[in-house]
Coordinates of C-alpha atoms in Angstrom, one line a residue:
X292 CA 146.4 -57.5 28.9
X293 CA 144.1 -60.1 27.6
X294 CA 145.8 -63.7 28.5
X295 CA 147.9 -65.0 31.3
X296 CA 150.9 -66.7 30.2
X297 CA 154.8 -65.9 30.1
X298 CA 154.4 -62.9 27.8
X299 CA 152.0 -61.4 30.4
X300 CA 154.2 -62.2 33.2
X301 CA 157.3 -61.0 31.4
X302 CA 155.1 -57.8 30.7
X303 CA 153.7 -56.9 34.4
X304 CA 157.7 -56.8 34.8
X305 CA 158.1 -54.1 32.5
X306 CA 155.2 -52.1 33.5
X307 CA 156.5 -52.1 37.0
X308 CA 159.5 -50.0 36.4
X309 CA 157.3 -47.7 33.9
X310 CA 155.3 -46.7 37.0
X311 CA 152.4 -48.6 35.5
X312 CA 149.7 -51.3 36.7
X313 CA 148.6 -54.4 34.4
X314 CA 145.4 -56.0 34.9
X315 CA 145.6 -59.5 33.3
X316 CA 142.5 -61.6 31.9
X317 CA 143.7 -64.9 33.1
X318 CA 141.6 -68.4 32.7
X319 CA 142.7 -69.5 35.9
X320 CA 144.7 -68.2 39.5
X321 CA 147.5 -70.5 38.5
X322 CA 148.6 -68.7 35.2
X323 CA 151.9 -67.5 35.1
X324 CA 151.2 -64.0 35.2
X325 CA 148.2 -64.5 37.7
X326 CA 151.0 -65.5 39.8
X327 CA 152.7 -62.1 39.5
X328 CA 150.2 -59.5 38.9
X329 CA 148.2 -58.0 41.7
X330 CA 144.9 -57.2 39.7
X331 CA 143.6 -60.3 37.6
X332 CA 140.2 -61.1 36.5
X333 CA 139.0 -64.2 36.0
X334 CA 137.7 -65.4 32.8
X335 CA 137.8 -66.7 29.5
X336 CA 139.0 -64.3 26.4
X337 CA 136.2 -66.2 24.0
X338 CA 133.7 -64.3 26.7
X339 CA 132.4 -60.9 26.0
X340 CA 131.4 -60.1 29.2
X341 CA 134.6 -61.0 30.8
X342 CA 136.7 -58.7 28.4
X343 CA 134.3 -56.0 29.4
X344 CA 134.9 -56.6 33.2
X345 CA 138.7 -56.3 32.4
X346 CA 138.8 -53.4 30.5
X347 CA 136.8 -51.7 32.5
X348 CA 139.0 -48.3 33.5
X349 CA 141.6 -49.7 31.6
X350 CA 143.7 -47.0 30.1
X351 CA 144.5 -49.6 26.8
X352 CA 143.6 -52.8 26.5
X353 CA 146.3 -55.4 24.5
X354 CA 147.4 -58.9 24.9
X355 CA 149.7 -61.6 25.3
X356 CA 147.5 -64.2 22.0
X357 CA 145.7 -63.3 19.1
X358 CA 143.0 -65.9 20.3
X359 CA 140.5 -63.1 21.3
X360 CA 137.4 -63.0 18.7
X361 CA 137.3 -60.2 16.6
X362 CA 133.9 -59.5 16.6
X363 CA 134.4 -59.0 20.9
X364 CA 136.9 -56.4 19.9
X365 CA 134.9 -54.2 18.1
X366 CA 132.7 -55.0 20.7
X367 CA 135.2 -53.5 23.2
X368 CA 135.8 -50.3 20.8
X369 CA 131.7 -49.6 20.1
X370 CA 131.3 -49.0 24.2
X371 CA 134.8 -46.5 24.0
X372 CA 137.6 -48.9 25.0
X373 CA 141.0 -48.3 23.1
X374 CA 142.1 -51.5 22.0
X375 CA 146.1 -51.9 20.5
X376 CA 146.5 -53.4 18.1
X377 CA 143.2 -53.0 16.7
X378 CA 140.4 -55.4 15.0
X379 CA 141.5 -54.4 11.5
X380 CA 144.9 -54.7 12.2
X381 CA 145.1 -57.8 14.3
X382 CA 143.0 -60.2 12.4
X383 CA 146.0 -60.1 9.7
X384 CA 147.7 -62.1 13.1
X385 CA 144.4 -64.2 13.6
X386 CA 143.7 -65.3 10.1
X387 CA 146.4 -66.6 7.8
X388 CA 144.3 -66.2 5.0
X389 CA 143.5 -62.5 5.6
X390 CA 147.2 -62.3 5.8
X391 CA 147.7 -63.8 2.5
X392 CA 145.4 -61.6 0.6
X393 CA 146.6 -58.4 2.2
X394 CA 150.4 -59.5 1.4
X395 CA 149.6 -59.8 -2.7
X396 CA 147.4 -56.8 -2.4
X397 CA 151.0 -54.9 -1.0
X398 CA 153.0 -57.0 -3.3
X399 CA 155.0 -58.4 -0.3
X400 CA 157.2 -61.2 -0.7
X401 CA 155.8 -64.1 0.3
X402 CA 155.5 -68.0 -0.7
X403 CA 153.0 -69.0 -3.2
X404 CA 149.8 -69.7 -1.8
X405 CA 146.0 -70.7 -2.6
X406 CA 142.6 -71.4 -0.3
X407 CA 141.6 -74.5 -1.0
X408 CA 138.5 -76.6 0.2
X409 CA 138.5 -79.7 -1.8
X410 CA 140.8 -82.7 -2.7
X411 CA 140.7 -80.8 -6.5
X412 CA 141.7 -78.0 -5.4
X413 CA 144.8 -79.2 -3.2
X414 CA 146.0 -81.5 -6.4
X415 CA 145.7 -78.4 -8.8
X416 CA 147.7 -76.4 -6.5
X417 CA 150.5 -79.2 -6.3
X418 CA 150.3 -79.2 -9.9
X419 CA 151.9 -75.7 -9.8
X420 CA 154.5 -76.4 -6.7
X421 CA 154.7 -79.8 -6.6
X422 CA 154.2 -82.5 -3.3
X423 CA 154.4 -82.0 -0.7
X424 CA 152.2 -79.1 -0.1
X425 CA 152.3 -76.9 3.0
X426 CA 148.7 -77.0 4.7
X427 CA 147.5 -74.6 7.4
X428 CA 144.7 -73.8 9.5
X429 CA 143.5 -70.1 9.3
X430 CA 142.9 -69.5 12.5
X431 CA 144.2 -70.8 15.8
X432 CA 147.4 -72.5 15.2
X433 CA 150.5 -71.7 16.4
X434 CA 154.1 -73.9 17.9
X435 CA 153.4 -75.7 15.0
X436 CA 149.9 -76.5 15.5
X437 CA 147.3 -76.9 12.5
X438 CA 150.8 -76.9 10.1
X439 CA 150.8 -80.0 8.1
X440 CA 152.8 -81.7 5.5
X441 CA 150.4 -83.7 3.0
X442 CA 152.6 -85.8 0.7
X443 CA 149.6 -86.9 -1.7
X444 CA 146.1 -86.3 -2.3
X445 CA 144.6 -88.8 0.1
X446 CA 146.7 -86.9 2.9
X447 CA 145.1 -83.5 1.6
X448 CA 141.2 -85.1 1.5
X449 CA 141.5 -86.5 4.9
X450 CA 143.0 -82.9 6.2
X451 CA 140.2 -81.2 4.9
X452 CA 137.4 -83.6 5.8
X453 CA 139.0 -82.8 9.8
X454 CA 139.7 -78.7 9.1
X455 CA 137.6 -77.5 6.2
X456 CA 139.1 -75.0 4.3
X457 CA 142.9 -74.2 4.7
X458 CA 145.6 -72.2 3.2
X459 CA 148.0 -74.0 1.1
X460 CA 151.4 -73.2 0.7
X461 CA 154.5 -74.0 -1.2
X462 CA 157.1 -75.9 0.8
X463 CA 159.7 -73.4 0.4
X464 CA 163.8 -74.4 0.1
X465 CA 164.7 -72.3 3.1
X466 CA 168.2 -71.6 4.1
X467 CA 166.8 -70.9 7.9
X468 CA 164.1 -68.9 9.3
X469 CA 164.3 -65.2 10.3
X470 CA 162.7 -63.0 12.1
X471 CA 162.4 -59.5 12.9
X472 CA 160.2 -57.0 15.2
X473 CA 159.4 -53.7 15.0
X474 CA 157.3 -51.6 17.2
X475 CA 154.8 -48.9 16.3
X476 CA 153.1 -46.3 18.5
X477 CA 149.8 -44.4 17.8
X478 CA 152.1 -41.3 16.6
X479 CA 153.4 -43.3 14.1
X480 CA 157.3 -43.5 15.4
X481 CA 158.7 -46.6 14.5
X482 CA 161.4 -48.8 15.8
X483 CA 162.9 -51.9 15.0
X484 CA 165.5 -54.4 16.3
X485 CA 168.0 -56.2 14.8
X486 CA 167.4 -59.2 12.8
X487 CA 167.5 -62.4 14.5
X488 CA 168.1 -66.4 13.8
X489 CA 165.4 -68.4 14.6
X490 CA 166.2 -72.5 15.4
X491 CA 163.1 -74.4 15.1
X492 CA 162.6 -78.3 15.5
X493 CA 159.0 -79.7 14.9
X494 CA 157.8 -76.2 14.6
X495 CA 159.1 -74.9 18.3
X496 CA 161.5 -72.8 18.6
X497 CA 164.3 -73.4 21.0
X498 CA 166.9 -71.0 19.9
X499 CA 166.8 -67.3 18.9
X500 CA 170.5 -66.1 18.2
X501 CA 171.1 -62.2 17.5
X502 CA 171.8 -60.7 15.3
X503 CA 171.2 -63.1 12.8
X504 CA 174.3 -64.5 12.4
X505 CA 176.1 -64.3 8.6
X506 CA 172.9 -62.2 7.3
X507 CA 174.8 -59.6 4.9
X508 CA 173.6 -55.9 5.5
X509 CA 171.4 -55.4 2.8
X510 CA 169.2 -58.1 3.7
X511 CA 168.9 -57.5 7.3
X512 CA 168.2 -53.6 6.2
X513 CA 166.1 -54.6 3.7
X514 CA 164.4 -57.1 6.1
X515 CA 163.8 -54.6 8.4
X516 CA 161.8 -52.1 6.3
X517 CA 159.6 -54.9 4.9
X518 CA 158.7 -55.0 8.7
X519 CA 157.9 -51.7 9.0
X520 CA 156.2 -51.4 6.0
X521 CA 154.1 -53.9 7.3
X522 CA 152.9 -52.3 10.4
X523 CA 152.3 -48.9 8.6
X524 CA 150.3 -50.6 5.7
X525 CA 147.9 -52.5 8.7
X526 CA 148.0 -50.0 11.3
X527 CA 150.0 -52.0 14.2
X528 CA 150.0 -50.2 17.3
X529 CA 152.3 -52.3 20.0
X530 CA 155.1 -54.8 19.0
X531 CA 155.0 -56.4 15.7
X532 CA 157.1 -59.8 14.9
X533 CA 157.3 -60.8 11.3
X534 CA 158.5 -64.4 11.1
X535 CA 160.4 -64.9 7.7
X536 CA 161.7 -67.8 5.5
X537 CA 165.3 -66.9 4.2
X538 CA 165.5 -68.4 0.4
X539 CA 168.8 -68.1 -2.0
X540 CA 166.8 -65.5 -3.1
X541 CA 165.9 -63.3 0.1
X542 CA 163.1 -63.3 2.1
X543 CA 159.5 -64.4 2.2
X544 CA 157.3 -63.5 5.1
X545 CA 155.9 -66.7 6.9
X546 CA 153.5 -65.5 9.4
X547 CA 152.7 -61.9 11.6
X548 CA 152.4 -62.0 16.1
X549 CA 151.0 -58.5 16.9
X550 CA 152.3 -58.9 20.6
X551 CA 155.5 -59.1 22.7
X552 CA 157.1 -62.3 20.8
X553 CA 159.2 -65.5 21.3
X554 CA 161.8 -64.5 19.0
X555 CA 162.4 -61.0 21.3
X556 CA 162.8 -62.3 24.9
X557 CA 166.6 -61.7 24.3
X558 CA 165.6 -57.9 24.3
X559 CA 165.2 -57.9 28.2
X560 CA 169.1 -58.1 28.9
X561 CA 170.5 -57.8 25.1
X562 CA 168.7 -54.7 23.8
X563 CA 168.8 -50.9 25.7
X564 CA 164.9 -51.3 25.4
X565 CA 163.3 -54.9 25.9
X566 CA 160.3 -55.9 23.8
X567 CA 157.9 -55.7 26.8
X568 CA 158.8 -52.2 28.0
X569 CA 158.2 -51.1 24.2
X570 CA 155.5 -52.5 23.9
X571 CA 153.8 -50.6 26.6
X572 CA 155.6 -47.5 24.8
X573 CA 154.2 -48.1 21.8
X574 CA 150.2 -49.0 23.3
X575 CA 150.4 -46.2 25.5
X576 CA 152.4 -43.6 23.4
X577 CA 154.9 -42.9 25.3
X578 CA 157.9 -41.9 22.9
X579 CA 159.8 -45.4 21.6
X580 CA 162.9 -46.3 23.7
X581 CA 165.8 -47.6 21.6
X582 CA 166.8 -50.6 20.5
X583 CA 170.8 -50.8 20.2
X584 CA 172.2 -54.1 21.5
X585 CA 174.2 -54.4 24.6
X586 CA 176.6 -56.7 23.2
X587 CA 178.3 -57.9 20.4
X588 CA 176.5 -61.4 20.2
X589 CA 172.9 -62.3 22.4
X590 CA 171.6 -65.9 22.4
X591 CA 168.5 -67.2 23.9
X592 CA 167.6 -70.6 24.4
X593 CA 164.2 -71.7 25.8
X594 CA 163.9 -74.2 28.5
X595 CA 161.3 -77.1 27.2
X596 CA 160.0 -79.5 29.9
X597 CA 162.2 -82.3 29.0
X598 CA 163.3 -85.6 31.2
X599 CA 162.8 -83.6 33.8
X600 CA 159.1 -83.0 33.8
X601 CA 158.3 -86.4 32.9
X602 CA 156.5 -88.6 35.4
X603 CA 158.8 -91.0 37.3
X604 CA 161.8 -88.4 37.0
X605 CA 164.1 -89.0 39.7
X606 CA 167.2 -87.0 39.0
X607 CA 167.6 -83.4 40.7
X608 CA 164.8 -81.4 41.3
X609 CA 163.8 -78.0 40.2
X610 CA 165.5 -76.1 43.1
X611 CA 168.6 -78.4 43.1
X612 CA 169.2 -77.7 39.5
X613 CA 168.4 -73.7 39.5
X614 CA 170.9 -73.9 42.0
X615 CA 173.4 -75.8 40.3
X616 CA 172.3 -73.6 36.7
X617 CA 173.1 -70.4 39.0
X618 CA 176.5 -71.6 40.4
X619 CA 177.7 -72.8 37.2
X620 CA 176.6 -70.2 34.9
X621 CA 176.5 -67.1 37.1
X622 CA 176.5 -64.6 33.8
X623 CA 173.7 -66.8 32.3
X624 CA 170.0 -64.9 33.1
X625 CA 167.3 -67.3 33.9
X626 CA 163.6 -66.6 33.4
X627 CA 161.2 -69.3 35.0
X628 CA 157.7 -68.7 34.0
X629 CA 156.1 -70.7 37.1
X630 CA 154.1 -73.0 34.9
X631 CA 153.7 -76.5 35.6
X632 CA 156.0 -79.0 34.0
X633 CA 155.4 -80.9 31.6
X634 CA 157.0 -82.9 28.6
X635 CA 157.5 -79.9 25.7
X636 CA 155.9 -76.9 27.6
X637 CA 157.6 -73.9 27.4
X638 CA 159.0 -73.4 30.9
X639 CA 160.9 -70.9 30.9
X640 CA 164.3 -69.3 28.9
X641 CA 167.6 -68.6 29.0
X642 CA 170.0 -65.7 27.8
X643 CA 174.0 -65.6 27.5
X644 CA 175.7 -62.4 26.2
X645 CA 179.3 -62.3 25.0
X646 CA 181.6 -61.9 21.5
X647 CA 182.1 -65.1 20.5
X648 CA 178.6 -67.0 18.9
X649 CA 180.3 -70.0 18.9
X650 CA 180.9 -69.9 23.3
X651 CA 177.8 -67.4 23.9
X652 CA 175.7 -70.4 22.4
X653 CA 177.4 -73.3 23.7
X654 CA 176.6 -71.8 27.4
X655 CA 172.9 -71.0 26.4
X656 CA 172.0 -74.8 25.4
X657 CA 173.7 -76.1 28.0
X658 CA 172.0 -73.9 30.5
X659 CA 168.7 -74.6 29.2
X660 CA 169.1 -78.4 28.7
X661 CA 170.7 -79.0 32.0
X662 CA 167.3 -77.2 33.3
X663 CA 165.3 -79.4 31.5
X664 CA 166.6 -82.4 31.2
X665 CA 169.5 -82.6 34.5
X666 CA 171.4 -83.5 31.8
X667 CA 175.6 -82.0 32.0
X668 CA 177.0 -81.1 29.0
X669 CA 180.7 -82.6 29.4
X670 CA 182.1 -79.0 28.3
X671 CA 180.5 -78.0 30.9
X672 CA 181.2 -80.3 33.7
X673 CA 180.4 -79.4 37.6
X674 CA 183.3 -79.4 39.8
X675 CA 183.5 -80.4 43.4
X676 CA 182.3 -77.2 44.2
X677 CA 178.9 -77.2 43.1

């Protein structure tokens, strides 16, 4: 697996109990899967030979980013290693743009868009939506990164001068944002979870509540097969998430992550089959495991580096308020990802089952902002006793 972060960690996890051994590419020994993983290599995914030294034996080589340059892929695949997903599939993931073109050429839902690489062409394409206009960086952003909002024209020029080209978007009127992952193995079996209720703020997500709650059934179906039309069209191998913006009038697809996904780590304890383990299904195909729910109601809240992981913090430390998290909310899973803390880094997440939305998510924002930020939600006040 190309990259070393949570999603790698998370992964080496699966393999484990699959009988498998991942090899990670990780920039550095303090990565949070180099911290797990017995067999890392050192190096940097923008390196050639490094990829080569890591994929090296390698049964399938996959990842945790899209950041990896496309042109060392095919690299990879002229000297015989199986990459998943592949170059032609994956760059739809890398490049926005690509991802644009190959969504009108399907006739996929999605908002109006235009390239644009001059003040002109910016002002022409508010003409059309009107301000503000949605502006994105092909390649490389993501957590909201290289997303901007330009309100006028001098906005748009001075974006430009800083990014060259971008995509431009209409700012859509979206009830919430969706999203929905499917896997899809070399065979060509297919499967695909439940939608889910993404919460974003400044372009993080902090909640991801499944199913999507109030989302009638034709929707969500319908939701589902533009997924999986997707990863047939591009040839996806591994786990595909397809972020969506939920209009008055249905769905419009926002962007593609061709890799285990922030909107499916409720899959380890909600789903029969988490993300990670099917992912590893699908690149190695191995028959798809399935993806019923294990409860009526899931909800995952990430933990954020908050007050917490601020210099000068002087509240409870990380092993006082584990502790405390684990006594208080003993049915509550915690995943720490071992990263070092600091303001807004994902740090970890949390996961509450139950029946209720209303109490399963109450207990998952708690959990995580007490983690992050010592702070007690008076709901859910300690006793004596912790």
């Amino acid at each position: 697996m190309i990259g070393g972060g949570q999603l790698a960690r998370m992964t080496h996890q699966a393999a484990i109990a699959l009988g498998q051994s991942l090899r990670v590419l990780s920039t550095g020994p303090r990565e949070s899967a180099a911290l797990v993983a017995a067999d890392v290599v050192l190096g940097d995914h923008r390196d050639l030979d490094a990829l080569l030294r890591v994929a090296e034996g390698a049964t399938v080589v996959t990842f945790d980013h899209e950041h990896v340059p496309t042109e060392h892929l095919r690299a990879l695949e002229r000297v015989g290693h199986r990459v998943a997903p592949g170059p032609d599939a994956l760059v739809h993931a890398q490049d926005k743009l690509v991802l644009r073109r190959a969504l009108t050429a399907a006739g996929e839902p999605q908002p109006v868009w235009a390239e644009v690489d001059t003040p002109v062409g910016v002002t022409d394409f508010a003409g059309a939506t009107g301000w503000p206009v949605v502006l994105k960086t092909p390649r490389g952003g993501y957590d909201g990164r290289g997303v901007f909002l330009a309100q006028d024209a001098d906005e748009a020029a001075a974006l430009l001068e800083r990014h060259g080209t971008l995509l431009a978007e209409e700012r859509v009127p979206m009830v919430r944002e969706l999203a929905v992952q499917v896997a899809r193995s070399p065979f060509g079996q297919v499967a695909v979870w439940p939608v889910v209720e993404t919460v974003q703020r400044d372009g993080v997500c902090h909640e991801v509540l499944a199913p999507a709650p109030g989302l009638d059934e034709g929707t969500a179906t319908g939701a589902q097969e533009l997924a999986i039309r997707i990863a047939e069209r591009l040839g996806v191998v591994g786990l595909l998430a397809v972020e969506l913006f939920q209009t008055a009038d249905g769905v419009l697809v926002n962007e593609l992550a061709m890799r285990p996904h922030n909107s499916g780590h409720w899959t380890i304890e909600g789903a029969r089959t988490s993300q990670f383990e099917q992912h590893l299904r699908a690149v190695l195909d191995y028959p798809l495991g399935t993806t019923t729910m294990t409860a009526p109601v899931v909800v995952m809240a990430n933990v954020l580096g908050g007050a917490a992981a601020a210099p000068g913090w002087t509240g409870p430390g990380l092993d006082e308020r584990v502790h405390h998290f684990m006594a208080h909310w003993p049915d509550v899973k915690l995943h720490w990802y071992g990263k070092g803390q600091r303001p807004g880094r994902k740090l970890g997440h949390v996961t509450a089952l139950g029946d209720d939305l209303g109490e399963v998510r109450a207990r998952a924002v708690a959990a995580a902002r007490y983690l992050a930020d010592g702070v007690i939600d008076p709901a859910f006040a300690f006793g004596d006793e912790h």
